[in-house]
Amino acid sequence: MGMRVSSSRSGGGVYQSLIYPKGAYILHMLQMLYWTPQYKNEPFKKAMHDFIDTYRDKAATTEDFKAVMEKKLPPWLNLDGNKSLDWFFNDYVYGTEVPSYTLTSQFEKKGDETTVHLKLAQSGVSEDFTMLVPVYLELEDKRVVLVGRARMKGPHELEQTLNLGKLGTAPKRLLVNYYYDVVSAN
């Protein structure tokens, strides 16, 4: 609705109050999706530098921004195999759904190896809503590391056992969305 959401009833600043915080959060989500332990922030930085260089002193639309991000799309974000971020933009930029996540986990140690059995559920969304949900491991020494991202589609549950290998310190718990990587209701 754009500027039409601002009225004498809702107040003059409603549009800016809705749009600017959401835009900042979308950038944070993309940065976290582009981030990996191997490449760190480099893929996101390269895409952002390309966007700035391309649109310096020019107006840019949301679609222009999306096109630049897709030009630098890392393989782990090519969910539909079409080098597109439609799955992300349709759900989070253009959509209004807000998912909820629940995570349960159980650790098992066999010799030096640690495994974790997890159940991750995404709810409060339609069947087409897709997200790569970040799963983190908190260790007893307070370190938190990214274990991986679970591809969730619709209001479904994922159940999986992961081999965490040899850990230097005991695992404490699995966490979802630790760095507020994803807009969610919880």
Short mmCIF file of C-alpha atoms in Angstrom, two decimals:
data_model
loop_
_atom_site.label_atom_id
_atom_site.label_comp_id
_atom_site.label_asym_id
_atom_site.label_seq_id
_atom_site.Cartn_x
_atom_site.Cartn_y
_atom_site.Cartn_z
CA MET A 1 0.00 0.00 0.00
CA GLY A 2 3.00 2.28 0.23
CA MET A 3 2.38 5.78 1.49
CA ARG A 4 -1.38 5.07 1.64
CA VAL A 5 -0.94 3.41 5.05
CA SER A 6 -0.17 6.85 6.51
CA SER A 7 -3.36 8.73 7.29
CA SER A 8 -4.82 11.04 9.88
CA ARG A 9 -6.06 7.93 11.71
CA SER A 10 -2.87 5.89 11.61
CA GLY A 11 -0.45 8.79 11.88
CA GLY A 12 1.89 10.33 9.37
CA GLY A 13 4.92 8.20 10.19
CA VAL A 14 3.39 4.73 9.84
CA TYR A 15 4.90 4.06 6.42
CA GLN A 16 8.43 4.87 7.56
CA SER A 17 7.97 2.96 10.81
CA LEU A 18 6.99 -0.13 8.84
CA ILE A 19 9.38 0.06 5.90
CA TYR A 20 12.74 1.17 7.28
CA PRO A 21 13.06 -1.37 10.12
CA LYS A 22 11.89 -4.15 7.79
CA GLY A 23 14.45 -3.12 5.17
CA ALA A 24 17.24 -3.23 7.71
CA TYR A 25 16.11 -6.65 8.90
CA ILE A 26 15.95 -7.95 5.32
CA LEU A 27 19.57 -6.86 4.80
CA HIS A 28 20.57 -8.61 8.04
CA MET A 29 18.77 -11.79 6.97
CA LEU A 30 20.48 -11.77 3.58
CA GLN A 31 23.87 -11.16 5.18
CA MET A 32 23.34 -14.12 7.50
CA LEU A 33 22.13 -16.33 4.63
CA TYR A 34 25.18 -15.46 2.52
CA TRP A 35 27.53 -16.07 5.48
CA THR A 36 29.35 -19.38 5.90
CA PRO A 37 32.21 -20.44 8.18
CA GLN A 38 34.39 -20.91 5.08
CA TYR A 39 33.66 -17.67 3.21
CA LYS A 40 32.54 -15.47 6.14
CA ASN A 41 30.95 -12.21 4.87
CA GLU A 42 32.77 -12.12 1.51
CA PRO A 43 29.85 -13.23 -0.74
CA PHE A 44 27.52 -10.65 0.83
CA LYS A 45 30.15 -7.89 0.72
CA LYS A 46 30.83 -8.56 -2.97
CA ALA A 47 27.12 -8.37 -3.78
CA MET A 48 26.69 -5.14 -1.80
CA HIS A 49 29.75 -3.55 -3.44
CA ASP A 50 28.35 -4.50 -6.84
CA PHE A 51 24.99 -2.94 -5.93
CA ILE A 52 26.65 0.30 -4.78
CA ASP A 53 28.87 0.47 -7.86
CA THR A 54 25.96 -0.24 -10.21
CA TYR A 55 23.53 2.25 -8.68
CA ARG A 56 25.83 5.00 -7.46
CA ASP A 57 23.97 8.31 -7.89
CA LYS A 58 20.96 6.49 -9.40
CA ALA A 59 17.61 5.39 -8.08
CA ALA A 60 17.28 1.66 -7.49
CA THR A 61 14.17 -0.43 -6.97
CA THR A 62 13.70 -3.53 -4.87
CA GLU A 63 13.85 -5.56 -8.08
CA ASP A 64 17.16 -3.90 -9.00
CA PHE A 65 18.56 -4.87 -5.61
CA LYS A 66 17.26 -8.44 -5.99
CA ALA A 67 18.84 -8.73 -9.46
CA VAL A 68 22.27 -7.73 -8.14
CA MET A 69 21.98 -10.13 -5.20
CA GLU A 70 21.05 -12.91 -7.64
CA LYS A 71 24.02 -12.06 -9.88
CA LYS A 72 26.27 -12.89 -6.91
CA LEU A 73 24.08 -15.77 -5.64
CA PRO A 74 26.09 -18.42 -3.79
CA PRO A 75 25.21 -22.03 -4.66
CA TRP A 76 23.78 -22.78 -1.20
CA LEU A 77 21.05 -20.16 -1.78
CA ASN A 78 20.01 -21.48 -5.20
CA LEU A 79 17.13 -23.44 -3.64
CA ASP A 80 14.96 -23.71 -6.74
CA GLY A 81 17.84 -24.31 -9.16
CA ASN A 82 17.01 -21.17 -11.13
CA LYS A 83 19.61 -18.77 -9.67
CA SER A 84 16.79 -16.76 -8.13
CA LEU A 85 15.97 -15.39 -4.71
CA ASP A 86 12.25 -15.50 -5.46
CA TRP A 87 11.75 -17.90 -2.55
CA PHE A 88 13.18 -15.31 -0.14
CA PHE A 89 11.73 -12.12 -1.62
CA ASN A 90 8.24 -13.57 -2.10
CA ASP A 91 8.08 -14.68 1.53
CA TYR A 92 9.95 -11.96 3.40
CA VAL A 93 9.98 -8.83 1.25
CA TYR A 94 6.61 -8.99 -0.51
CA GLY A 95 4.86 -11.36 1.90
CA THR A 96 3.46 -10.79 5.36
CA GLU A 97 3.70 -14.24 6.95
CA VAL A 98 5.81 -14.64 10.07
CA PRO A 99 6.89 -18.19 10.90
CA SER A 100 7.35 -19.76 14.33
CA TYR A 101 10.04 -22.31 15.04
CA THR A 102 10.35 -25.02 17.66
CA LEU A 103 13.44 -27.15 18.11
CA THR A 104 14.07 -30.15 20.32
CA SER A 105 17.31 -32.08 20.45
CA GLN A 106 18.97 -34.99 22.18
CA PHE A 107 22.73 -35.58 22.25
CA GLU A 108 24.42 -38.97 22.33
CA LYS A 109 28.10 -39.68 22.79
CA LYS A 110 29.66 -42.83 21.34
CA GLY A 111 33.36 -42.94 22.12
CA ASP A 112 34.84 -39.65 20.87
CA GLU A 113 31.94 -38.94 18.51
CA THR A 114 28.85 -36.92 19.37
CA THR A 115 25.57 -37.15 17.51
CA VAL A 116 22.43 -35.10 17.94
CA HIS A 117 18.89 -36.09 17.08
CA LEU A 118 16.80 -33.02 16.30
CA LYS A 119 13.23 -32.13 15.50
CA LEU A 120 12.65 -28.72 13.94
CA ALA A 121 9.17 -27.45 13.16
CA GLN A 122 8.10 -24.42 11.14
CA SER A 123 4.52 -23.26 11.74
CA GLY A 124 2.21 -20.32 11.12
CA VAL A 125 2.95 -20.19 7.38
CA SER A 126 1.43 -21.37 4.09
CA GLU A 127 2.55 -24.48 2.18
CA ASP A 128 4.82 -22.48 -0.17
CA PHE A 129 6.68 -20.52 2.52
CA THR A 130 10.37 -21.49 2.33
CA MET A 131 13.29 -20.65 4.57
CA LEU A 132 16.78 -21.87 5.34
CA VAL A 133 16.56 -22.01 9.11
CA PRO A 134 19.91 -21.59 10.89
CA VAL A 135 20.69 -24.21 13.55
CA TYR A 136 23.43 -23.45 16.06
CA LEU A 137 25.25 -25.52 18.65
CA GLU A 138 26.00 -24.01 22.02
CA LEU A 139 28.94 -25.63 23.79
CA GLU A 140 29.60 -25.79 27.53
CA ASP A 141 32.42 -23.24 27.11
CA LYS A 142 29.76 -20.72 25.88
CA ARG A 143 30.86 -20.81 22.22
CA VAL A 144 28.06 -20.89 19.66
CA VAL A 145 28.74 -22.34 16.20
CA LEU A 146 26.60 -22.74 13.10
CA VAL A 147 25.81 -26.42 12.53
CA GLY A 148 23.90 -25.80 9.32
CA ARG A 149 20.70 -24.53 7.79
CA ALA A 150 17.60 -26.64 7.51
CA ARG A 151 15.49 -26.10 4.40
CA MET A 152 11.95 -25.76 5.65
CA LYS A 153 8.94 -25.48 3.38
CA GLY A 154 5.47 -24.86 4.71
CA PRO A 155 4.19 -25.79 8.15
CA HIS A 156 6.22 -28.97 8.48
CA GLU A 157 8.60 -30.76 10.81
CA LEU A 158 12.08 -32.01 10.02
CA GLU A 159 13.55 -34.86 12.03
CA GLN A 160 17.21 -35.74 11.55
CA THR A 161 20.27 -37.18 13.27
CA LEU A 162 23.56 -35.36 12.71
CA ASN A 163 27.07 -36.55 13.45
CA LEU A 164 28.85 -33.64 15.12
CA GLY A 165 32.15 -35.53 15.24
CA LYS A 166 34.74 -34.91 17.93
CA LEU A 167 33.94 -31.84 19.98
CA GLY A 168 36.59 -30.14 22.10
CA THR A 169 34.02 -29.40 24.78
CA ALA A 170 30.66 -30.89 25.70
CA PRO A 171 27.55 -29.77 23.80
CA LYS A 172 25.02 -27.83 25.83
CA ARG A 173 22.07 -27.40 23.43
CA LEU A 174 20.96 -26.74 19.88
CA LEU A 175 19.51 -23.33 19.11
CA VAL A 176 17.50 -21.96 16.24
CA ASN A 177 17.81 -18.39 14.99
CA TYR A 178 20.46 -17.51 17.60
CA TYR A 179 21.62 -14.33 15.86
CA TYR A 180 18.07 -13.36 14.87
CA ASP A 181 18.95 -14.50 11.36
CA VAL A 182 15.28 -14.92 10.43
CA VAL A 183 12.21 -12.83 11.13
CA SER A 184 10.09 -15.11 13.29
CA ALA A 185 7.34 -14.93 15.88
CA ASN A 186 9.64 -16.43 18.51
#
